[in-house]
Short mmCIF file of N, CA and C in Angstrom, two decimals:
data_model
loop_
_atom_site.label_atom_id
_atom_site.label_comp_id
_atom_site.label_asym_id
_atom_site.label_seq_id
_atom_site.Cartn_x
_atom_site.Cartn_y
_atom_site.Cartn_z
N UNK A 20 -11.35 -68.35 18.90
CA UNK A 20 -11.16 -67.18 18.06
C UNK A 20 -11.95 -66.03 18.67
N UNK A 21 -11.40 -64.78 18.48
CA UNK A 21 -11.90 -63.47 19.10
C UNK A 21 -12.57 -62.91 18.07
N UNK A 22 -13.81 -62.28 18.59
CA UNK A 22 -14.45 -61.68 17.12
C UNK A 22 -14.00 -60.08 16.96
N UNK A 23 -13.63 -59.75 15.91
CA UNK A 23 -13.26 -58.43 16.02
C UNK A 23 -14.00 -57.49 16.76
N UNK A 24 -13.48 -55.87 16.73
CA UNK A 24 -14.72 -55.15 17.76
C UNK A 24 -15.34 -54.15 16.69
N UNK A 25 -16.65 -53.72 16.97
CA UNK A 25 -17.43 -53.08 15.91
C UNK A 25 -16.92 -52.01 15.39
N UNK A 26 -16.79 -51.51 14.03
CA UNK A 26 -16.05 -50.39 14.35
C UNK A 26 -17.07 -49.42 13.23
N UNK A 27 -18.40 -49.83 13.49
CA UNK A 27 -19.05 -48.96 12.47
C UNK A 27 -19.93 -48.10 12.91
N UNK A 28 -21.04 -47.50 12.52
CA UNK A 28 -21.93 -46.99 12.63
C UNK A 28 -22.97 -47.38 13.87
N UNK A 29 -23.15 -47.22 14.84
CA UNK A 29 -24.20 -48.00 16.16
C UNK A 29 -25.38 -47.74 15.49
N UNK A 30 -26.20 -49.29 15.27
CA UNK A 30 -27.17 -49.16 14.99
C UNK A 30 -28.94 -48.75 15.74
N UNK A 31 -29.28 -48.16 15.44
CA UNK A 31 -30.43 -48.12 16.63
C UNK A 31 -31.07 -49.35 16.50
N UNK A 32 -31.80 -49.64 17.71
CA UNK A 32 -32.50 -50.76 17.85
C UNK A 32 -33.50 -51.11 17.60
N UNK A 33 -34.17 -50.74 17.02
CA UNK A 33 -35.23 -50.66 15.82
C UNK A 33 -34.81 -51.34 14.82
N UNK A 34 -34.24 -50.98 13.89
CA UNK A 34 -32.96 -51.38 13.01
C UNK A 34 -32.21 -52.87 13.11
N UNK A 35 -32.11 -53.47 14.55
CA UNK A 35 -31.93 -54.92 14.70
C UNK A 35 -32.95 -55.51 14.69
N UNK A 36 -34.08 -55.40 14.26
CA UNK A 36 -35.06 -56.55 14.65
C UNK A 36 -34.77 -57.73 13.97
N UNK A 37 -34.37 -57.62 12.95
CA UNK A 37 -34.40 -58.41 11.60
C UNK A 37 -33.65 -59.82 12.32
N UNK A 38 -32.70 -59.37 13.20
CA UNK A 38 -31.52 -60.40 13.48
C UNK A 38 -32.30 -61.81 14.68
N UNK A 39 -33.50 -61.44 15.18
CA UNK A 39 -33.96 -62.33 15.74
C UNK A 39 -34.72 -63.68 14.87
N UNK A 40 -34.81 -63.42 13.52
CA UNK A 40 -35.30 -64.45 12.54
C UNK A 40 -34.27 -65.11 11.51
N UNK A 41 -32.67 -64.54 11.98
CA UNK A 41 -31.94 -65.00 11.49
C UNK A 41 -31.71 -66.41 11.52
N UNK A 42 -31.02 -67.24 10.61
CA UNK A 42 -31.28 -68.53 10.71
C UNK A 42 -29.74 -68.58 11.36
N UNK A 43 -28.71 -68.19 11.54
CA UNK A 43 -27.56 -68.37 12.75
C UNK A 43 -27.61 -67.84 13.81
N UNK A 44 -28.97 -67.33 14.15
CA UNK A 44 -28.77 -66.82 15.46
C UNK A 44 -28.58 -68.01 16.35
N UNK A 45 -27.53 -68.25 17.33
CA UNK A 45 -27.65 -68.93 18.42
C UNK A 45 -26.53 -69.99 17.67
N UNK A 46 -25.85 -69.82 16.48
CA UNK A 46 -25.12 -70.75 16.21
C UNK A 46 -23.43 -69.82 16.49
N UNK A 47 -22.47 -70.76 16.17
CA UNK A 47 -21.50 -70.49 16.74
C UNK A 47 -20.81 -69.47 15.78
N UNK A 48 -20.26 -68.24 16.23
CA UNK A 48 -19.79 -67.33 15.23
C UNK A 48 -18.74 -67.43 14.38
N UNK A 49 -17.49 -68.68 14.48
CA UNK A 49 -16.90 -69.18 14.45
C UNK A 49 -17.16 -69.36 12.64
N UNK A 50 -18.41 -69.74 12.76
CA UNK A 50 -19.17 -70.37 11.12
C UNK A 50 -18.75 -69.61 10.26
N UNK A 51 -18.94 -67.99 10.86
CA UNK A 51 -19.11 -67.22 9.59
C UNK A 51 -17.81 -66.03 9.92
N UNK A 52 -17.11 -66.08 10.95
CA UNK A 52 -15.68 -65.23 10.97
C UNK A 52 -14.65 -66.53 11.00
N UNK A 53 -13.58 -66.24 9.92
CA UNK A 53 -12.37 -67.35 9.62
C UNK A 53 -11.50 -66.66 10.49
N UNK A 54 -10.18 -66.80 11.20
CA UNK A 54 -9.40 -67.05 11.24
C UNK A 54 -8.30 -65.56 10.32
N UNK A 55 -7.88 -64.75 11.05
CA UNK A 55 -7.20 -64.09 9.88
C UNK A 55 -6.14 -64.59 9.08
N UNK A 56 -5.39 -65.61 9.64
CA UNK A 56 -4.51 -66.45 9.19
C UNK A 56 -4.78 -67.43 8.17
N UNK A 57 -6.04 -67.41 7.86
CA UNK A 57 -6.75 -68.78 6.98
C UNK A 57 -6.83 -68.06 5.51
N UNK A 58 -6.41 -69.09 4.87
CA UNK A 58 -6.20 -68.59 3.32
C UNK A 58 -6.41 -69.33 2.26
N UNK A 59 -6.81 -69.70 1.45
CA UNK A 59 -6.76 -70.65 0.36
C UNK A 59 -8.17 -71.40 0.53
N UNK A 60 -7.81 -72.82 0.17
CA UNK A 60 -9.37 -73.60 0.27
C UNK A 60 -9.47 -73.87 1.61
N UNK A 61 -9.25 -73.68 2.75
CA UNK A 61 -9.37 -73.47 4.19
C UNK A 61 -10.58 -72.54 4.19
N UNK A 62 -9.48 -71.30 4.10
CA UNK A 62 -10.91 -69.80 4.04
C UNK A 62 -11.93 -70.32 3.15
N UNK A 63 -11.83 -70.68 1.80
CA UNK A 63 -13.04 -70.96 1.05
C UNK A 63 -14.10 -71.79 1.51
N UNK A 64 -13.69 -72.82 2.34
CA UNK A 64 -14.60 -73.78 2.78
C UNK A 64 -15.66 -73.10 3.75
N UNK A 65 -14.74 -72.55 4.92
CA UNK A 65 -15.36 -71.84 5.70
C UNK A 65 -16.25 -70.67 5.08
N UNK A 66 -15.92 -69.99 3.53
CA UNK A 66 -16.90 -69.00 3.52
C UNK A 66 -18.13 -69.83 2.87
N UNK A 67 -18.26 -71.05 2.09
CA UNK A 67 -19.22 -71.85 1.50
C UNK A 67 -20.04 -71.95 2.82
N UNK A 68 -19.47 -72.54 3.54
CA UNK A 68 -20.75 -73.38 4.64
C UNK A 68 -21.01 -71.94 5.22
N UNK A 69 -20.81 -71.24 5.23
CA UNK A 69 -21.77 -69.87 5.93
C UNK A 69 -22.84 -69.41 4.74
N UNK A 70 -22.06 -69.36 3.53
CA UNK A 70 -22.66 -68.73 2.84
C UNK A 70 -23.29 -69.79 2.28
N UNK A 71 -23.97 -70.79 2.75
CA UNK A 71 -24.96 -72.38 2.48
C UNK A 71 -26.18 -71.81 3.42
N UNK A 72 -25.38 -71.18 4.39
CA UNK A 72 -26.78 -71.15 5.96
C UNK A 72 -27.63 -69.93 5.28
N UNK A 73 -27.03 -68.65 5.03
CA UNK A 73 -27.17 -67.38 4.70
C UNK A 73 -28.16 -67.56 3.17
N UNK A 74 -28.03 -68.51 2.60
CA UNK A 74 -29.18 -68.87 1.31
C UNK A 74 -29.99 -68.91 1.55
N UNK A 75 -30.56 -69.85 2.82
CA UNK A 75 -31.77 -70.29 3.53
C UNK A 75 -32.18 -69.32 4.70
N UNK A 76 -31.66 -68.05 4.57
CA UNK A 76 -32.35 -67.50 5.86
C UNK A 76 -32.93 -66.34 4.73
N UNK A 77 -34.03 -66.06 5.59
CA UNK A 77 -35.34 -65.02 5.52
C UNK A 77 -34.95 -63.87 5.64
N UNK A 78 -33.41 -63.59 6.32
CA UNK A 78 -33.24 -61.83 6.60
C UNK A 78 -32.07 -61.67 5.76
N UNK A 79 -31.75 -62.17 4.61
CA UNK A 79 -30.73 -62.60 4.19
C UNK A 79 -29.96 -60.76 3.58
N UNK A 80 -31.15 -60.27 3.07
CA UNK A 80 -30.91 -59.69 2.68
C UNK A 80 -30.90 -58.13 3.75
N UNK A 81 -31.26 -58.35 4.84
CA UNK A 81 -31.24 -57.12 5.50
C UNK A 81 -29.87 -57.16 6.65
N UNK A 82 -29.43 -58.36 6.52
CA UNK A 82 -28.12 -58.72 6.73
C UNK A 82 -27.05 -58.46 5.89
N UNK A 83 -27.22 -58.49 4.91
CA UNK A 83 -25.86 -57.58 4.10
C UNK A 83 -26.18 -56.67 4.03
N UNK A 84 -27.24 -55.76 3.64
CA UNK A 84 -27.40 -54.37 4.23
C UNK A 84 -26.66 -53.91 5.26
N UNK A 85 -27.20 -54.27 6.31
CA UNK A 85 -26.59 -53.78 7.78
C UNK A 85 -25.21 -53.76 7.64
N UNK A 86 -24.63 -55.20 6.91
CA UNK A 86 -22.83 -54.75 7.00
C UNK A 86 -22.92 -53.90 5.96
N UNK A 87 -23.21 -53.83 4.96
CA UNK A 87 -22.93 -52.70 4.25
C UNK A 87 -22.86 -51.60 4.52
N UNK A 88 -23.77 -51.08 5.75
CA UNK A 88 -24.50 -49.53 5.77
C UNK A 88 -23.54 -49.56 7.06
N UNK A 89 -23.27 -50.73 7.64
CA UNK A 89 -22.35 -50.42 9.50
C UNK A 89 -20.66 -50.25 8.62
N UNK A 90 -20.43 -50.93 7.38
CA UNK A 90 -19.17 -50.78 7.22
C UNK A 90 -17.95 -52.14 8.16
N UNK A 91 -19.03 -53.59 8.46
CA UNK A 91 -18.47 -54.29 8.67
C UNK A 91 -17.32 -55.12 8.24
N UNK A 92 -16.11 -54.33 8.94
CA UNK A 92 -15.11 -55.36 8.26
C UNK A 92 -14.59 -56.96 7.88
N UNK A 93 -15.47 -57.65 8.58
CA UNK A 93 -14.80 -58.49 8.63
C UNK A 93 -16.02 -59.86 8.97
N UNK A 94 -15.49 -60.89 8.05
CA UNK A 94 -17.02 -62.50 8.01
C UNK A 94 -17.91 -62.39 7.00
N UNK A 95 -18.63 -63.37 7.12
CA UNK A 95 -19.68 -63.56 5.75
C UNK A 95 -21.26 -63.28 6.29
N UNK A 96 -21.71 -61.69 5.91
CA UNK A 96 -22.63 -61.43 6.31
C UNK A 96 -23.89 -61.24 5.00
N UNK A 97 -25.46 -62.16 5.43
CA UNK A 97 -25.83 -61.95 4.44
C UNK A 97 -24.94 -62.43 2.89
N UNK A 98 -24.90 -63.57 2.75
CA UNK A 98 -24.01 -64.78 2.18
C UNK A 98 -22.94 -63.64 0.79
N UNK A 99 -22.86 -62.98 1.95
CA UNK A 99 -21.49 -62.07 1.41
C UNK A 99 -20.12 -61.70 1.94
N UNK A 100 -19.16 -62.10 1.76
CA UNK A 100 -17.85 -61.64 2.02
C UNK A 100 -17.29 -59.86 2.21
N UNK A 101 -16.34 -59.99 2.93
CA UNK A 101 -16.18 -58.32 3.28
C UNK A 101 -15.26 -58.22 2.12
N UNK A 102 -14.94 -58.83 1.20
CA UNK A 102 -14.51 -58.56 -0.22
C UNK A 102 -15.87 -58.11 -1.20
N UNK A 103 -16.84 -59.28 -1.49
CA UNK A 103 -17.83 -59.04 -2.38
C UNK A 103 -18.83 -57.89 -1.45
N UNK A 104 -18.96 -57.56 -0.02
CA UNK A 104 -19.35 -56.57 0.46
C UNK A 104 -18.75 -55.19 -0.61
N UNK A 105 -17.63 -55.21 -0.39
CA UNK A 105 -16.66 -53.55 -0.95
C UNK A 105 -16.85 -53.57 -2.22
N UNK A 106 -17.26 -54.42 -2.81
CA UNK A 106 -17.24 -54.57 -4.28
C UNK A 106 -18.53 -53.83 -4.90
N UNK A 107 -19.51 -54.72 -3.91
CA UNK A 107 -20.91 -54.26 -4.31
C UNK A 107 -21.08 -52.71 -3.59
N UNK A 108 -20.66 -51.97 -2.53
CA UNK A 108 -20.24 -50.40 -2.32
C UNK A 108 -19.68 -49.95 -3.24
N UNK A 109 -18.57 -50.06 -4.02
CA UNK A 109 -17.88 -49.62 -5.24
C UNK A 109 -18.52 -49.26 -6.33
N UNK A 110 -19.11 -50.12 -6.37
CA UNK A 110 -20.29 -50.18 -7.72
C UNK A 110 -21.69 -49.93 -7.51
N UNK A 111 -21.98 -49.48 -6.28
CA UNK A 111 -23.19 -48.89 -6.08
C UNK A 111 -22.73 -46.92 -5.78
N UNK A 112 -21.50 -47.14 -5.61
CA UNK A 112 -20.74 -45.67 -5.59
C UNK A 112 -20.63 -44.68 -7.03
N UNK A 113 -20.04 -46.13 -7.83
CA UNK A 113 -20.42 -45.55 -8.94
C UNK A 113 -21.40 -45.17 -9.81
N UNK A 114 -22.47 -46.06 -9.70
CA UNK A 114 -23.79 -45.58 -10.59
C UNK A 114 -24.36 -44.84 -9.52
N UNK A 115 -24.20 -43.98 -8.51
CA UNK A 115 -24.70 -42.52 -7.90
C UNK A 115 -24.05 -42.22 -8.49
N UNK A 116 -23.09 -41.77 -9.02
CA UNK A 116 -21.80 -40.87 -9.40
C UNK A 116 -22.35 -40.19 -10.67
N UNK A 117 -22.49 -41.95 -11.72
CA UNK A 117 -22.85 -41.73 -13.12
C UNK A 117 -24.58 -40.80 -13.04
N UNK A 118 -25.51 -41.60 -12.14
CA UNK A 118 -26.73 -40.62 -12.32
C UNK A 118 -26.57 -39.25 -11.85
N UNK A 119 -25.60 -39.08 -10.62
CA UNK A 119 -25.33 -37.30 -10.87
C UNK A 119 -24.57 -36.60 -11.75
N UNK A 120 -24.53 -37.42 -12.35
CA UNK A 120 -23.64 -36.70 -13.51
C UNK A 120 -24.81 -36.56 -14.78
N UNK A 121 -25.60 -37.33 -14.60
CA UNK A 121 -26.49 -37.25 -15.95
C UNK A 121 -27.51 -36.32 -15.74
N UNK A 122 -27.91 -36.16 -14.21
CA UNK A 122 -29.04 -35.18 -13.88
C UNK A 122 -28.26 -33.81 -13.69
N UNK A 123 -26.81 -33.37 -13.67
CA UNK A 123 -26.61 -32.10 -13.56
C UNK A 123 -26.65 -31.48 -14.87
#
């Protein structure tokens, strides 16, 4: 499988440190990008066992950040899906929205 190509924000390198204490670094990427063709309890399986590794790691959380803030389309980053990724943007879109609306 080919991993898609970045199509977000270049992060400075400062900004990656986090990824050297990741607990998949050095594992196969395969784990945590499915298959675009994979659908049903196939895809599900594959997003569980990533999102099993992503519980137990230490940067867990500066890993969904990063896809969040790079706008990563695609895998389970930070034991989040590029579905529950857009979800949690949506709804962090909206309560800016609602507090500028309450402070104008």
């Amino acid at each position: 499988m080919t991993r898609p190509k970045f199509r977000g924000a270049e992060p400075a390198l400062h900004e990656l440190e986090w990824q050297v204490k990741a607990i998949c670094r050095g594992m196969s990427t395969d784990i945590f990008y499915h298959a675009e063709s994979q659908r049903g309890a196939i895809r599900k399986q594959y997003e569980v066992q990533a999102k099993q590794i992503c519980n137990d790691c230490p940067v867990r959380r500066q890993c969904a950040a990063h896809a969040i803030r790079t706008d990563e389309p695609h895998g389970v980053w930070g034991a989040m899906t590029t579905r529950e990724r857009r979800l949690a943007m949506t709804r962090s879109r909206r309560k800016a929205t609602a507090a500028d609306q309450v402070t104008s």
